[in-house]
CSV table of C-alpha atoms in Angstrom, one decimal:
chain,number,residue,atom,x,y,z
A,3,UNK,CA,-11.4,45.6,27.4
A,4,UNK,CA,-14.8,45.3,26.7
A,5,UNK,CA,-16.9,42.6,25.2
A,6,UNK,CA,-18.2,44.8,21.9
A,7,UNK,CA,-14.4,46.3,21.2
A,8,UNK,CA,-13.6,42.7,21.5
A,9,UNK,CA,-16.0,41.7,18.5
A,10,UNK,CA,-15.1,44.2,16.8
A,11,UNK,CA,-11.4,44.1,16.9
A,12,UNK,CA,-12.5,40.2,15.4
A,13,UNK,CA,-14.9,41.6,13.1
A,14,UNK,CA,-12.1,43.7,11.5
A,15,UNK,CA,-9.1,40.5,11.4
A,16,UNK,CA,-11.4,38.7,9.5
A,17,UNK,CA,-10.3,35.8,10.7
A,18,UNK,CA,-8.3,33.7,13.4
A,19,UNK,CA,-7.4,30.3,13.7
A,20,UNK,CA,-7.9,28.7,17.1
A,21,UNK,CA,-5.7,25.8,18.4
A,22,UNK,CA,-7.5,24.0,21.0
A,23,UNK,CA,-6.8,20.5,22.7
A,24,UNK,CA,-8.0,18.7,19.8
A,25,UNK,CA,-6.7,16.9,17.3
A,26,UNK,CA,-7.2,18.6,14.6
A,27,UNK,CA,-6.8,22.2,14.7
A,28,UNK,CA,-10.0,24.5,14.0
A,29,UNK,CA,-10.6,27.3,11.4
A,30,UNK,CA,-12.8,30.0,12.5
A,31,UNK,CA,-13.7,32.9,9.6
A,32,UNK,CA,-16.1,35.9,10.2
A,33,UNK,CA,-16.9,36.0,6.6
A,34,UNK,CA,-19.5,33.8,5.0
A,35,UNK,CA,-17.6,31.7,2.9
A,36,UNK,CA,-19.0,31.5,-1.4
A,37,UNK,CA,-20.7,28.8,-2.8
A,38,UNK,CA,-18.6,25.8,-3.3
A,39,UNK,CA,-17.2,25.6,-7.5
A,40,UNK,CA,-19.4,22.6,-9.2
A,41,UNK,CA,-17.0,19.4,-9.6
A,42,UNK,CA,-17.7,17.0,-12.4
A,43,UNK,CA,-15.5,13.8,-11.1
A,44,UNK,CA,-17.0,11.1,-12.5
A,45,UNK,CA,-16.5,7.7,-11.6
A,46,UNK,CA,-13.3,5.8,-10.2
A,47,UNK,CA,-14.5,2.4,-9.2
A,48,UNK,CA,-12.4,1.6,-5.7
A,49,UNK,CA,-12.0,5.0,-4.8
A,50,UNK,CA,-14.4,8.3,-3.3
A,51,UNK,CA,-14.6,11.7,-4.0
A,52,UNK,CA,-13.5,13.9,-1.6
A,53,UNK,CA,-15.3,17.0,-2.6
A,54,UNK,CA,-13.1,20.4,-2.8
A,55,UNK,CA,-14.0,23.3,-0.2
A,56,UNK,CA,-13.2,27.0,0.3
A,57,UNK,CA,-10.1,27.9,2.5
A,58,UNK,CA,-9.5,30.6,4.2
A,59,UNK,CA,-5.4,31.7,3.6
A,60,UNK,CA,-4.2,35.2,3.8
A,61,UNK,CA,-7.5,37.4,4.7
A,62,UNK,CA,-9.6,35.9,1.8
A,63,UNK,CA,-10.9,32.4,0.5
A,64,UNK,CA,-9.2,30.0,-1.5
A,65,UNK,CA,-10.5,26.9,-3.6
A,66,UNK,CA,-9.5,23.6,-2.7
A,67,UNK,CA,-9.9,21.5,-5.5
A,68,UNK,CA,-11.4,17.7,-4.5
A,69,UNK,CA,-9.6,14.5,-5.2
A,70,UNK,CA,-9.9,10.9,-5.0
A,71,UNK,CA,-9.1,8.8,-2.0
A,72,UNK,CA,-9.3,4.9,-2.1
A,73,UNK,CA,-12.1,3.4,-0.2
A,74,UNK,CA,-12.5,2.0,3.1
A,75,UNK,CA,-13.6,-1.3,3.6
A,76,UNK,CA,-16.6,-1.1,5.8
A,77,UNK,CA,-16.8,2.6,5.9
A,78,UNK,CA,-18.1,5.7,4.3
A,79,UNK,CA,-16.8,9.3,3.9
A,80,UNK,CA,-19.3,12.1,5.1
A,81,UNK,CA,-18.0,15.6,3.7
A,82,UNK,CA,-16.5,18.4,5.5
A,83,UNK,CA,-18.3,21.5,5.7
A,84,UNK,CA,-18.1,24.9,7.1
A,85,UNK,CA,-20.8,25.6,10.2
A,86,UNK,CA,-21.9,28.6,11.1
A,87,UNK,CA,-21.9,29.3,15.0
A,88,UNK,CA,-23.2,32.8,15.7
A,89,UNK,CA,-21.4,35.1,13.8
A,90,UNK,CA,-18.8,33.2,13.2
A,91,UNK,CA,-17.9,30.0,10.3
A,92,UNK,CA,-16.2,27.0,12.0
A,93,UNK,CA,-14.8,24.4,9.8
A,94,UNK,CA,-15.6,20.7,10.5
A,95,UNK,CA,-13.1,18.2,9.1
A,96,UNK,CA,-14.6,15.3,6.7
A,97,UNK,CA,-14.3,11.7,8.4
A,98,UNK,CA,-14.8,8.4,7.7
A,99,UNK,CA,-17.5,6.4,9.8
A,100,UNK,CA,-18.2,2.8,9.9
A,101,UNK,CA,-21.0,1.7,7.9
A,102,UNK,CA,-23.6,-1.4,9.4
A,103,UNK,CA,-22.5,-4.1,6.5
A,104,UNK,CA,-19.0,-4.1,5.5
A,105,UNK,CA,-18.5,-5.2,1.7
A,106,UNK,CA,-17.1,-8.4,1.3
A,107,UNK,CA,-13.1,-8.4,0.6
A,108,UNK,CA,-12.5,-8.2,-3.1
A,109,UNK,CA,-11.5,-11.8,-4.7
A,110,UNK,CA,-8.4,-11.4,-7.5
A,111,UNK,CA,-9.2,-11.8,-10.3
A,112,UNK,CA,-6.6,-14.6,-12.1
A,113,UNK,CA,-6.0,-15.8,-15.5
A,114,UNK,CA,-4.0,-19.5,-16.0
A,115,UNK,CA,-0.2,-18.6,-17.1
A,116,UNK,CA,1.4,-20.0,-19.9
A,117,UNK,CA,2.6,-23.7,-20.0
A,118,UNK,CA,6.2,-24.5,-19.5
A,119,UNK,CA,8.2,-27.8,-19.2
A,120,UNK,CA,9.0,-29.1,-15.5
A,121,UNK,CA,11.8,-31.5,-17.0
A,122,UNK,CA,9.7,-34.4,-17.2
A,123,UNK,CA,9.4,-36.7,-20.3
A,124,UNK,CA,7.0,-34.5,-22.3
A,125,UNK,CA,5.4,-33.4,-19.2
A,126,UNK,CA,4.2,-29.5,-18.8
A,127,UNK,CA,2.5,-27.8,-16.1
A,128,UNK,CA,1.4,-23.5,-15.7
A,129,UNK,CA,3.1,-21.1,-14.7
A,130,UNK,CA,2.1,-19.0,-11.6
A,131,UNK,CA,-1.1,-17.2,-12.3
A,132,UNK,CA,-1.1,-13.9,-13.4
A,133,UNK,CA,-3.4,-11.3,-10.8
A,134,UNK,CA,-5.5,-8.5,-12.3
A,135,UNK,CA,-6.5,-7.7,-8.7
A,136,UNK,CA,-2.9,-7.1,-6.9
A,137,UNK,CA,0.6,-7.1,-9.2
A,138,UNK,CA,3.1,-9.7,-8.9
A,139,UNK,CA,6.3,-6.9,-9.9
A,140,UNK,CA,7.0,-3.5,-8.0
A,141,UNK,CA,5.7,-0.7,-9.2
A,142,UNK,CA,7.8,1.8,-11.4
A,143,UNK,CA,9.9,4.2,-9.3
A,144,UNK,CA,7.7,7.2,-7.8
A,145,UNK,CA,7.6,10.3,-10.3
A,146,UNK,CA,9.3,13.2,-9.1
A,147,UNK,CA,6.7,16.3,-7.6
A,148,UNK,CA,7.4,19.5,-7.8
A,149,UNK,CA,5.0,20.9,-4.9
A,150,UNK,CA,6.3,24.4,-3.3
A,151,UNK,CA,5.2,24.9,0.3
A,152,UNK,CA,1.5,25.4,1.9
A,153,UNK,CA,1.4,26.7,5.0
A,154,UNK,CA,-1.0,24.4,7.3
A,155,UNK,CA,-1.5,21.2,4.9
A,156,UNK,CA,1.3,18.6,4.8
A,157,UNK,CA,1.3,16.9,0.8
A,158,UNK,CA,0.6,13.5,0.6
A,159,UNK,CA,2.8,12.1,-2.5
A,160,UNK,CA,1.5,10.6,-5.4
A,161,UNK,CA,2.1,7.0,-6.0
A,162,UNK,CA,1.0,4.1,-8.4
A,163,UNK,CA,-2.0,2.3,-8.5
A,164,UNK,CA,-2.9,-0.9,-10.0
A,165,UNK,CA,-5.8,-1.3,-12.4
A,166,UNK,CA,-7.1,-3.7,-14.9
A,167,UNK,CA,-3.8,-5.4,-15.0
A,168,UNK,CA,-1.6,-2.0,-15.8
A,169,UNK,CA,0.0,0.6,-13.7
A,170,UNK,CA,-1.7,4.1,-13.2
A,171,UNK,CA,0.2,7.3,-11.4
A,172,UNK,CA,-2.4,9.0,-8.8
A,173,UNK,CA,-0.7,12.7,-8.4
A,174,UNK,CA,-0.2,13.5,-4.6
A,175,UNK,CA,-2.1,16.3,-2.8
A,176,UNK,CA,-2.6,18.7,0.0
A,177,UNK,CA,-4.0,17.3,3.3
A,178,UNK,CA,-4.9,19.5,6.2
A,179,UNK,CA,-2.3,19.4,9.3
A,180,UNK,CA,-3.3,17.4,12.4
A,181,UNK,CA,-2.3,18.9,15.7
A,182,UNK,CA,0.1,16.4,17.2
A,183,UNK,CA,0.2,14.2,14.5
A,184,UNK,CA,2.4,13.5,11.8
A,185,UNK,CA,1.7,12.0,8.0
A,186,UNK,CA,3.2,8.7,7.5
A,187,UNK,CA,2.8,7.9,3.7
A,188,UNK,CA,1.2,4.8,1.7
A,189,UNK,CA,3.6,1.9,0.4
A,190,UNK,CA,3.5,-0.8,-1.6
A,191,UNK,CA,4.3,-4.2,0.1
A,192,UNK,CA,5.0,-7.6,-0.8
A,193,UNK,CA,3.1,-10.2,0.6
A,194,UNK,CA,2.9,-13.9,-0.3
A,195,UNK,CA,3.9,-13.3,-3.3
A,196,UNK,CA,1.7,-10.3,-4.5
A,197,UNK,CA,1.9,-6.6,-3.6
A,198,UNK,CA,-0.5,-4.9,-1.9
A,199,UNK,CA,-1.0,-1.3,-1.3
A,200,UNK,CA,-0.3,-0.2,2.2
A,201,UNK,CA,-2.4,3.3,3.0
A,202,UNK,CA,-1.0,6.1,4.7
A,203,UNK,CA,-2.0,7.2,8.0
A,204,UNK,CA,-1.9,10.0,10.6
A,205,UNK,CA,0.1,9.0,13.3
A,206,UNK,CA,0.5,10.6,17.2
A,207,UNK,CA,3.4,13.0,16.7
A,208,UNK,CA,6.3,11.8,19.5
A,209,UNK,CA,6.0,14.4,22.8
A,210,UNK,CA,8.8,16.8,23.0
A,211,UNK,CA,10.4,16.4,26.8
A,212,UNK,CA,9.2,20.3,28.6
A,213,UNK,CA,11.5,20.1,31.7
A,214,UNK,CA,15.4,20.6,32.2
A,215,UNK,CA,17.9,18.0,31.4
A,216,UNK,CA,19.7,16.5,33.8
A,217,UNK,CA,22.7,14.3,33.3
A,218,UNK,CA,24.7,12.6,35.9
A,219,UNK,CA,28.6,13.2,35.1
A,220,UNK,CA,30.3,11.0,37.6
C-alpha cells in the first residue's frame, strides 16, 4: 500500500488514537480543532484552574468544561494543549512541574475554645482549640453522583472540602485514562487529632501474568 493511499485513507477517518509505550495514551486528530469556549472561573483561594479543552469523541469535537484542582505545594500547573505535527493535532497532557521556591506550609488558623471546669475548686481551663485551617469532625457522608459512562476518562468523585470553618461539596469530574494506571481517589484522614485531606493519585496498574499457568498437582 502506498504512502499517499495511506494518508488518505487517514485523511478520510478523521481521526485515530494511538497507544504507544507511554503512559498516557495519545490523541491524534486530522482536523484543526475550534477555538477554545472563554471561561470566567474566578477565584478559589487554594485551588487552580484547570482550563477546559476540545475533545475529540465520535468523529467530531467535544467541550470539556475546566474545573478546579487543589494546589500543589511547591508546584505549578502548565495547561494542556493540542500541537500541531505536520498535518496532524497531537494532544499534550497538562502537568504539574516543580516551581524554584516552594510556599511555606500553611499555619491553622485557631480560635481559644470555650472555658469549662476541670473539677478543681473554682478552677477552669479551655477547651481544645477550635481549627479554621483543618476540621476536628468527619466530614458529612459523600453525596450520591449520578455520572453515566465516558468512554476514555475515569470520574474522579466529588468530596468535601473545608473552608472558613464550614463544609463545602466539590462535584467530582472526568479525568483522562492513564495507560497502565489506575485512579485511586482522595480521602479524608485523621491525624493527631485533625483531619486532613488525602489527594488522589494515579497509581501503576498491577501487570496481568502473559504466560501459561502451571500448577503442580502432586
Amino acid at each position: 500500500m502506498t504512502r499517499s493511499l495511506l494518508l488518505a485513507l487517514a485523511l478520510s477517518a478523521g481521526a485515530c488514537v494511538v497507544h504507544g509505550q507511554a503512559r498516557v495514551a495519545t490523541t491524534v486528530v486530522y482536523q484543526e480543532p475550534p477555538q477554545p469556549k472563554l471561561e470566567s472561573p474566578g477565584a478559589k483561594p487554594g485551588y487552580v484552574w484547570i482550563k477546559g479543552r476540545w475533545d475529540w469523541n465520535d468523529g467530531q469535537w467535544a467541550w470539556t468544561a475546566g474545573h478546579w484542582e487543589r494546589e500543589r505545594s511547591g508546584y505549578a500547573f502548565s495547561d494542556g494543549r493540542w500541537e500541531r505535527r505536520g498535518n496532524s493535532w497531537h494532544w499534550v497532557d497538562g502537568t504539574w512541574s516543580g516551581t524554584n521556591t516552594a510556599p511555606p506550609p500553611p499555619t491553622p488558623v485557631t480560635t481559644p475554645g470555650p472555658a469549662v471546669g476541670d473539677g478543681a475548686a473554682g478552677g477552669t481551663t479551655s477547651a481544645p482549640p477550635i481549627s479554621n485551617t483543618y476540621p476536628t469532625a468527619a466530614p458529612p457522608p459523600p453525596r450520591a453522583e449520578t455520572i453515566g459512562v465516558n468512554a476514555g476518562y475515569v470520574w474522579v468523585r466529588g468530596h468535601w472540602d473545608w473552608k472558613n470553618g464550614n463544609w463545602d461539596w466539590l462535584p467530582g469530574h472526568w479525568e483522562r485514562t492513564r495507560a497502565n494506571s489506575r485512579w485511586v481517589d482522595g480521602r479524608w484522614e485523621l491525624q493527631a487529632g485533625y483531619y486532613v485531606w488525602v489527594d488522589g493519585r494515579w497509581d501503576a496498574a498491577p501487570q496481568q501474568p502473559t504466560g501459561p499457568v502451571i500448577r503442580d498437582h502432586r
